[in-house]
Amino acid sequence: MSVSVVVLAAGKGTRMKSNTPKVLHKISGKPMLFHILDESKKLSDDITVVLSHQFDLVKESIENNYQNINIHKQDIANFPGTGGALKGVEVSGDRVLILNGDMPLVTTASLEKLAQSTAPIAMTILELDNPSGYGRVVIEDGLAKEIVEEKDCTNEQKKIKSVNAGVYCVDRAVLEEFIPKIDNNNAQKEYYLTDIVKMAVEKGLNIEPIVVNEDEFMGVNSKVDLANAEEFMQDRIKKELMLSGVIMRNPASIYIDSRAKFIGECILENGATIEGACEIENSHIKAYSVVEDSILKDSDVGPMAHIRPKSEIIGTHIGNFVEVKKSKLNGVKAGHLSYLGDSEIDEGSNIGAGVITCNYDGKAKYKTKIGKNVFVGSDSQLVAPVTLEDNTMVASGTTVTDDVPSDALAISRVKQKVVNSFFSKFFKK
Ligand code: UD1
Ligand code: MG
């Protein structure tokens, strides 16, 4: 049985109080909508996203990151509502999974379960102590009979704690028959997708209610929800990583982007922040270090180090208060208080405390190349563009402005003067 996916994402998201479209708000580094698309792609290759509000922005963002996602523009002025969203959508699968763009925590496993139902309509149910805000589901003899939106509920119906999570799996034929028949005779004057349940029941079709978990099927409507969803997602990411071999000290204090990959045995100490699509292999990230969009292999970093995007750090020791940006370090030691930007540093080289690559002259960025077995003394500045060839030394406190040829020493230092008996004369009472 083939499955198509339709993701409803045309809503305004007023409660987010943001200029950013709701579904592009990020959870663990990735827009909410992309979490859903990534899970959907594991199930189906016929995926349609319904958009309207900030159409161009969301469409462009999808097209920049995905191929073969169909985009449908809802005629929201004439057909507002979740039922209106499906008007004119064409799908190819026998079954259609209808998802919401603001449900970033849904997993393929749960969607698969829903898709496996053989009922003409399978719908997701949340059992909530506080059902307010949701459509209530009237369930009789184990089958769903009707969904009543809160604004259309009687006082008695408001007490129902089984609510509609808003995700469905429907036979395509059922959708094709009922979507054109939905009207807007309700409190909100909207075309409710939920009306297909009532129509199907009237026709004698079974609606299977499938109870799901809030920690997967929670909708994000506000920034409070966004923070809650982030917590669920972080918890999930970290548990998976720990089970696959990553050691974490005080996991609650660690942040890991959903795109980060870990290979072999890695250690993350408390406060470690891993942003972007990092690839970290057999490495140790010490406390309060930040690693962004970089590759780390057989290395240790921190505490309190900052590895900025596009760095490649192999077999290297990075100590405290070292910042690295867009640099390749292979077999290097940079133990303390340095800035290494736009640089390439090769095996056996030692970067002393306080060494700075001066990579920017106010107009453009320049490269620093440091070969093998180079010893750069503490508190030196390397004014780029500059090359230190293999087997060279830079004396402490030097400002390197010219290339240093192999086997040479670079030193630029004012000669020290010693004035004897100075202290006692200076402080004489
Ligand atoms: C809907 C359900 C309600 C359920 C709740 C679960 C209906 C009528 N009601 O209510 O039973 O308990 O979800 O969260 O379906 N959307 C569009 N176009 C629109 C309107 C909405 O694409 O014109 C999209 C939104 O972007 C969102 C989804 O549909 O992703 C749900 O819309 P929302 O406005 O949140 O529906 P609710 O009123 O909360
Ligand atoms: Mg909603």
mmCIF file of N, CA, C and O and ligand atoms in Angstrom, residues 15 22 100 102 133-134 219 221, ligand 2:
data_model
loop_
_atom_site.group_PDB
_atom_site.id
_atom_site.type_symbol
_atom_site.label_atom_id
_atom_site.label_comp_id
_atom_site.label_asym_id
_atom_site.label_seq_id
_atom_site.Cartn_x
_atom_site.Cartn_y
_atom_site.Cartn_z
ATOM 1 N N ARG A 15 0.282 33.320 17.585
ATOM 2 C CA ARG A 15 0.738 33.265 18.975
ATOM 3 C C ARG A 15 2.256 33.164 19.127
ATOM 4 O O ARG A 15 2.788 33.303 20.222
ATOM 5 N N LYS A 22 6.053 30.470 11.461
ATOM 6 C CA LYS A 22 6.070 29.530 12.595
ATOM 7 C C LYS A 22 6.856 28.263 12.292
ATOM 8 O O LYS A 22 7.697 27.836 13.090
ATOM 9 N N ASN A 100 0.811 17.998 10.692
ATOM 10 C CA ASN A 100 0.863 19.441 10.912
ATOM 11 C C ASN A 100 2.302 19.929 10.895
ATOM 12 O O ASN A 100 3.179 19.274 11.462
ATOM 13 N N ASP A 102 3.601 22.154 12.550
ATOM 14 C CA ASP A 102 4.105 22.615 13.845
ATOM 15 C C ASP A 102 4.194 21.478 14.868
ATOM 16 O O ASP A 102 4.067 21.691 16.057
ATOM 17 N N GLY A 133 -8.684 24.041 24.291
ATOM 18 C CA GLY A 133 -8.013 24.460 23.057
ATOM 19 C C GLY A 133 -8.116 23.429 21.947
ATOM 20 O O GLY A 133 -7.947 23.759 20.782
ATOM 21 N N TYR A 134 -8.349 22.190 22.302
ATOM 22 C CA TYR A 134 -8.382 21.110 21.299
ATOM 23 C C TYR A 134 -9.803 20.740 20.897
ATOM 24 O O TYR A 134 -10.749 20.955 21.649
ATOM 25 N N GLY A 219 1.722 20.148 19.675
ATOM 26 C CA GLY A 219 1.822 21.192 18.661
ATOM 27 C C GLY A 219 2.551 22.383 19.258
ATOM 28 O O GLY A 219 2.439 22.651 20.451
ATOM 29 N N ASN A 221 2.711 26.245 19.417
ATOM 30 C CA ASN A 221 1.935 27.438 19.077
ATOM 31 C C ASN A 221 2.531 28.717 19.637
ATOM 32 O O ASN A 221 2.202 29.805 19.181
HETATM 33 MG MG MG B 2 -3.431 24.334 16.728
#
